[in-house]
Short mmCIF file of N, CA and C in Angstrom, two decimals:
data_model
loop_
_atom_site.label_atom_id
_atom_site.label_comp_id
_atom_site.label_asym_id
_atom_site.label_seq_id
_atom_site.Cartn_x
_atom_site.Cartn_y
_atom_site.Cartn_z
N UNK A 6 -100.96 -28.74 -48.39
CA UNK A 6 -100.89 -29.51 -48.94
C UNK A 6 -99.17 -29.98 -49.34
N UNK A 7 -98.79 -31.05 -48.81
CA UNK A 7 -97.08 -31.19 -49.61
C UNK A 7 -97.19 -31.70 -51.16
N UNK A 8 -96.02 -31.64 -51.48
CA UNK A 8 -95.71 -32.21 -52.86
C UNK A 8 -96.20 -33.48 -53.28
N UNK A 9 -95.52 -34.29 -52.57
CA UNK A 9 -95.61 -35.86 -52.33
C UNK A 9 -97.17 -35.92 -52.33
N UNK A 10 -97.88 -35.90 -51.53
CA UNK A 10 -99.31 -35.67 -51.40
C UNK A 10 -99.89 -35.04 -52.48
N UNK A 11 -99.71 -33.92 -52.95
CA UNK A 11 -100.21 -33.58 -54.58
C UNK A 11 -99.97 -34.86 -55.79
N UNK A 12 -98.67 -35.20 -55.20
CA UNK A 12 -98.50 -35.94 -56.74
C UNK A 12 -99.85 -37.09 -56.55
N UNK A 13 -99.27 -37.80 -54.95
CA UNK A 13 -100.56 -39.01 -54.85
C UNK A 13 -101.75 -38.97 -55.25
N UNK A 14 -102.40 -37.53 -54.78
CA UNK A 14 -103.66 -37.32 -55.66
C UNK A 14 -103.69 -37.14 -57.38
N UNK A 15 -102.89 -36.73 -57.59
CA UNK A 15 -102.87 -37.01 -59.18
C UNK A 15 -102.74 -37.96 -59.88
N UNK A 16 -101.83 -38.91 -59.05
CA UNK A 16 -101.70 -40.32 -59.90
C UNK A 16 -103.02 -40.99 -59.19
N UNK A 17 -104.06 -40.75 -58.09
CA UNK A 17 -105.15 -41.01 -57.97
C UNK A 17 -106.23 -40.84 -58.79
N UNK A 18 -105.87 -39.41 -59.71
CA UNK A 18 -107.56 -39.14 -60.65
C UNK A 18 -106.92 -39.57 -61.39
N UNK A 19 -105.83 -39.67 -61.97
CA UNK A 19 -105.41 -40.20 -63.44
C UNK A 19 -105.71 -41.73 -63.50
N UNK A 20 -105.72 -42.24 -62.55
CA UNK A 20 -105.63 -43.63 -62.08
C UNK A 20 -107.71 -44.22 -62.24
N UNK A 21 -108.41 -43.48 -61.77
CA UNK A 21 -109.54 -43.17 -62.01
C UNK A 21 -110.26 -43.14 -63.01
N UNK A 22 -109.71 -41.90 -63.93
CA UNK A 22 -110.31 -41.28 -65.22
C UNK A 22 -110.12 -42.67 -66.09
N UNK A 23 -109.15 -42.66 -66.40
CA UNK A 23 -108.40 -44.48 -67.13
C UNK A 23 -109.82 -45.60 -66.62
N UNK A 24 -109.35 -45.46 -65.63
CA UNK A 24 -110.53 -46.89 -65.13
C UNK A 24 -112.19 -46.51 -65.53
N UNK A 25 -112.46 -45.28 -65.54
CA UNK A 25 -113.48 -45.36 -66.46
C UNK A 25 -113.97 -45.20 -67.30
N UNK A 26 -112.72 -44.23 -67.90
CA UNK A 26 -112.96 -44.60 -69.48
C UNK A 26 -112.70 -45.93 -69.74
N UNK A 27 -112.22 -46.97 -69.79
CA UNK A 27 -112.04 -47.84 -70.12
C UNK A 27 -112.89 -48.75 -69.43
N UNK A 28 -114.01 -48.68 -68.75
CA UNK A 28 -115.03 -49.18 -68.50
C UNK A 28 -116.23 -49.13 -69.52
N UNK A 29 -116.40 -47.45 -70.13
CA UNK A 29 -117.04 -47.00 -70.76
C UNK A 29 -116.93 -47.64 -72.13
N UNK A 30 -115.41 -47.86 -72.36
CA UNK A 30 -114.96 -48.26 -73.72
C UNK A 30 -114.92 -49.91 -74.10
N UNK A 31 -114.96 -50.61 -73.12
CA UNK A 31 -115.10 -51.95 -72.68
C UNK A 31 -116.83 -52.62 -73.08
N UNK A 32 -117.84 -51.58 -72.60
CA UNK A 32 -118.94 -51.94 -72.30
C UNK A 32 -119.90 -50.82 -73.27
N UNK A 33 -119.30 -50.45 -74.47
CA UNK A 33 -120.25 -50.27 -75.42
C UNK A 33 -120.77 -50.96 -76.53
N UNK A 34 -121.86 -50.35 -76.67
CA UNK A 34 -123.00 -51.42 -77.52
C UNK A 34 -121.62 -52.06 -78.70
N UNK A 35 -122.40 -52.93 -79.39
CA UNK A 35 -121.33 -52.49 -80.58
C UNK A 35 -122.55 -54.02 -81.14
N UNK A 36 -122.62 -53.67 -82.57
CA UNK A 36 -123.49 -54.64 -83.37
C UNK A 36 -124.70 -54.27 -83.17
N UNK A 37 -125.35 -53.20 -82.96
CA UNK A 37 -126.39 -52.57 -82.38
C UNK A 37 -127.00 -53.05 -81.54
N UNK A 38 -126.45 -53.84 -81.23
CA UNK A 38 -126.85 -54.45 -79.04
C UNK A 38 -126.86 -53.58 -78.07
N UNK A 39 -127.99 -53.18 -77.32
CA UNK A 39 -127.98 -52.31 -76.65
C UNK A 39 -127.37 -52.00 -75.50
N UNK A 40 -126.52 -51.27 -74.87
CA UNK A 40 -125.91 -50.32 -74.02
C UNK A 40 -126.53 -51.39 -72.98
N UNK A 41 -124.91 -52.04 -71.57
CA UNK A 41 -125.69 -52.95 -71.17
C UNK A 41 -125.47 -52.24 -69.69
N UNK A 42 -124.93 -50.63 -69.64
CA UNK A 42 -125.09 -50.03 -68.77
C UNK A 42 -126.75 -49.15 -69.35
N UNK A 43 -127.28 -48.89 -67.68
CA UNK A 43 -128.29 -48.37 -67.09
C UNK A 43 -127.84 -46.60 -67.57
N UNK A 44 -129.25 -45.86 -67.95
CA UNK A 44 -128.94 -44.30 -68.56
C UNK A 44 -128.70 -43.69 -67.09
N UNK A 45 -128.71 -44.05 -65.89
CA UNK A 45 -128.62 -43.52 -64.79
C UNK A 45 -126.60 -43.75 -64.33
N UNK A 46 -126.36 -44.74 -65.00
CA UNK A 46 -125.02 -45.37 -64.42
C UNK A 46 -124.31 -44.40 -65.47
N UNK A 47 -124.87 -44.75 -66.99
CA UNK A 47 -124.07 -43.25 -67.76
C UNK A 47 -123.89 -41.84 -67.32
N UNK A 48 -124.73 -41.31 -66.95
CA UNK A 48 -124.84 -40.41 -66.56
C UNK A 48 -123.94 -39.77 -65.51
N UNK A 49 -123.94 -40.77 -64.71
CA UNK A 49 -123.24 -41.12 -63.22
C UNK A 49 -121.59 -40.62 -63.27
N UNK A 50 -121.10 -42.18 -64.43
CA UNK A 50 -120.14 -41.93 -64.89
C UNK A 50 -119.25 -40.52 -65.18
N UNK A 51 -120.31 -39.67 -66.54
CA UNK A 51 -120.16 -38.69 -67.17
C UNK A 51 -120.15 -37.78 -65.44
N UNK A 52 -120.33 -37.63 -64.66
CA UNK A 52 -120.97 -36.45 -63.42
C UNK A 52 -119.11 -37.25 -62.81
N UNK A 53 -118.69 -37.94 -62.52
CA UNK A 53 -117.49 -38.53 -62.02
C UNK A 53 -116.45 -38.29 -63.05
N UNK A 54 -116.38 -38.38 -64.36
CA UNK A 54 -115.44 -37.50 -65.23
C UNK A 54 -115.41 -36.20 -65.10
N UNK A 55 -116.78 -35.52 -64.98
CA UNK A 55 -116.17 -34.31 -64.70
C UNK A 55 -115.72 -33.67 -63.24
N UNK A 56 -115.77 -34.18 -62.24
CA UNK A 56 -115.41 -34.15 -61.00
C UNK A 56 -113.77 -34.22 -60.91
N UNK A 57 -113.54 -35.37 -61.41
CA UNK A 57 -112.03 -36.08 -61.82
C UNK A 57 -111.70 -34.73 -62.34
N UNK A 58 -111.90 -33.96 -63.86
CA UNK A 58 -111.50 -33.68 -64.55
C UNK A 58 -110.96 -31.67 -64.09
N UNK A 59 -111.86 -31.36 -63.02
CA UNK A 59 -111.62 -30.40 -62.56
C UNK A 59 -110.70 -30.47 -61.53
N UNK A 60 -110.62 -31.19 -61.00
CA UNK A 60 -109.24 -31.99 -59.87
C UNK A 60 -108.24 -32.14 -60.37
N UNK A 61 -108.41 -32.08 -61.53
CA UNK A 61 -106.99 -32.60 -62.01
C UNK A 61 -106.55 -30.91 -62.84
N UNK A 62 -107.37 -30.46 -63.10
CA UNK A 62 -106.78 -28.47 -62.92
C UNK A 62 -106.90 -27.97 -62.21
N UNK A 63 -107.31 -28.32 -60.90
CA UNK A 63 -107.04 -27.69 -60.03
C UNK A 63 -105.70 -27.95 -59.69
N UNK A 64 -105.31 -29.06 -59.10
CA UNK A 64 -104.05 -30.11 -59.10
C UNK A 64 -102.84 -29.48 -59.88
N UNK A 65 -103.11 -29.46 -61.05
CA UNK A 65 -102.39 -28.96 -62.19
C UNK A 65 -101.67 -27.12 -61.96
N UNK A 66 -102.68 -26.93 -61.70
CA UNK A 66 -102.42 -25.07 -60.85
C UNK A 66 -101.78 -25.49 -59.78
N UNK A 67 -102.29 -26.29 -58.28
CA UNK A 67 -101.48 -26.24 -57.52
C UNK A 67 -100.20 -26.49 -58.07
N UNK A 68 -99.77 -27.19 -58.31
CA UNK A 68 -98.20 -27.53 -58.76
C UNK A 68 -97.51 -26.91 -60.04
N UNK A 69 -97.81 -26.04 -60.62
CA UNK A 69 -97.50 -25.00 -61.51
C UNK A 69 -97.56 -25.79 -62.41
N UNK A 70 -98.30 -26.66 -63.11
CA UNK A 70 -97.95 -27.25 -64.29
C UNK A 70 -99.31 -27.29 -65.39
N UNK A 71 -99.19 -27.60 -66.68
CA UNK A 71 -100.26 -27.27 -67.21
C UNK A 71 -100.55 -28.75 -67.72
N UNK A 72 -101.94 -29.00 -68.50
CA UNK A 72 -103.04 -29.90 -68.78
C UNK A 72 -102.36 -30.01 -69.88
N UNK A 73 -101.47 -28.77 -70.46
CA UNK A 73 -101.32 -29.43 -72.12
C UNK A 73 -99.95 -30.05 -72.85
N UNK A 74 -99.23 -30.59 -71.30
CA UNK A 74 -97.77 -31.64 -71.46
C UNK A 74 -98.15 -32.98 -71.96
N UNK A 75 -97.48 -32.89 -73.02
CA UNK A 75 -97.74 -34.53 -73.56
C UNK A 75 -96.66 -34.88 -73.81
N UNK A 76 -96.86 -36.81 -73.50
CA UNK A 76 -95.80 -37.15 -73.64
C UNK A 76 -94.61 -37.65 -75.19
N UNK A 77 -93.50 -37.76 -74.66
CA UNK A 77 -93.00 -38.25 -75.66
C UNK A 77 -90.72 -38.35 -75.94
N UNK A 78 -91.14 -38.76 -77.08
CA UNK A 78 -90.02 -39.81 -76.98
C UNK A 78 -88.81 -39.34 -76.79
N UNK A 79 -87.69 -40.06 -76.39
CA UNK A 79 -86.62 -39.13 -75.79
C UNK A 79 -85.34 -39.42 -77.17
N UNK A 80 -86.24 -39.86 -78.60
CA UNK A 80 -85.34 -39.82 -79.41
C UNK A 80 -86.11 -39.17 -80.82
N UNK A 81 -86.98 -38.65 -80.10
CA UNK A 81 -88.10 -38.01 -80.75
C UNK A 81 -87.49 -36.51 -81.30
N UNK A 82 -86.93 -36.57 -82.57
CA UNK A 82 -86.99 -35.18 -83.08
C UNK A 82 -87.72 -33.58 -82.78
N UNK A 83 -86.77 -32.98 -81.95
CA UNK A 83 -87.62 -31.83 -81.42
C UNK A 83 -88.34 -30.47 -82.88
N UNK A 84 -89.61 -30.04 -82.55
CA UNK A 84 -90.02 -29.31 -83.69
C UNK A 84 -89.50 -28.16 -83.58
N UNK A 85 -88.64 -27.61 -82.63
CA UNK A 85 -87.86 -26.08 -82.28
C UNK A 85 -86.44 -26.76 -82.40
N UNK A 86 -85.67 -25.28 -82.75
CA UNK A 86 -83.71 -25.71 -82.10
C UNK A 86 -83.70 -24.30 -81.86
N UNK A 87 -82.80 -24.32 -80.33
CA UNK A 87 -82.43 -22.74 -80.00
C UNK A 87 -80.52 -22.72 -80.88
N UNK A 88 -80.85 -21.40 -81.49
CA UNK A 88 -79.48 -20.95 -81.74
C UNK A 88 -79.23 -19.86 -81.14
N UNK A 89 -77.89 -20.13 -80.34
CA UNK A 89 -76.81 -19.02 -79.82
C UNK A 89 -76.60 -17.63 -80.35
N UNK A 90 -77.58 -16.51 -80.17
CA UNK A 90 -76.82 -15.17 -80.14
C UNK A 90 -75.90 -15.15 -80.75
N UNK A 91 -74.79 -15.34 -80.32
CA UNK A 91 -73.27 -14.69 -79.78
C UNK A 91 -72.83 -15.97 -81.24
N UNK A 92 -73.65 -16.66 -82.09
CA UNK A 92 -73.09 -17.26 -82.92
C UNK A 92 -73.41 -16.58 -84.33
N UNK A 93 -74.57 -15.48 -84.13
CA UNK A 93 -74.71 -15.02 -85.25
C UNK A 93 -73.68 -13.87 -85.62
N UNK A 94 -73.11 -13.75 -87.08
CA UNK A 94 -72.35 -12.57 -86.83
C UNK A 94 -72.83 -11.22 -87.23
N UNK A 95 -72.32 -10.57 -86.81
CA UNK A 95 -72.55 -9.13 -86.62
C UNK A 95 -72.49 -8.55 -88.17
N UNK A 96 -73.48 -7.74 -88.67
CA UNK A 96 -73.61 -7.53 -89.97
C UNK A 96 -72.68 -5.83 -89.67
N UNK A 97 -72.02 -5.71 -90.71
CA UNK A 97 -71.46 -4.19 -90.75
C UNK A 97 -72.04 -3.46 -91.98
N UNK A 98 -72.25 -2.38 -91.24
CA UNK A 98 -73.03 -1.04 -92.51
C UNK A 98 -71.74 -0.68 -93.36
#
């Protein structure tokens, strides 16, 4: 599978996951009202999310990426900074 196809499939998986979780969020019972979704539908959504999650993991491994990547702002202060070894003075004993 070429890189573009993998990227497109990753995008598709992400879109499906976000859409399903939005549906669950929008139909969540509020104020003591029963859920409008049947138990079978809830189980079907859970199964779909498990399949999507598994495929996202496979795609991440195929592309050499991790699922731990998180977005960050360009002006965000980094958590660490590099120090050049050459800038460290040598000790004289």
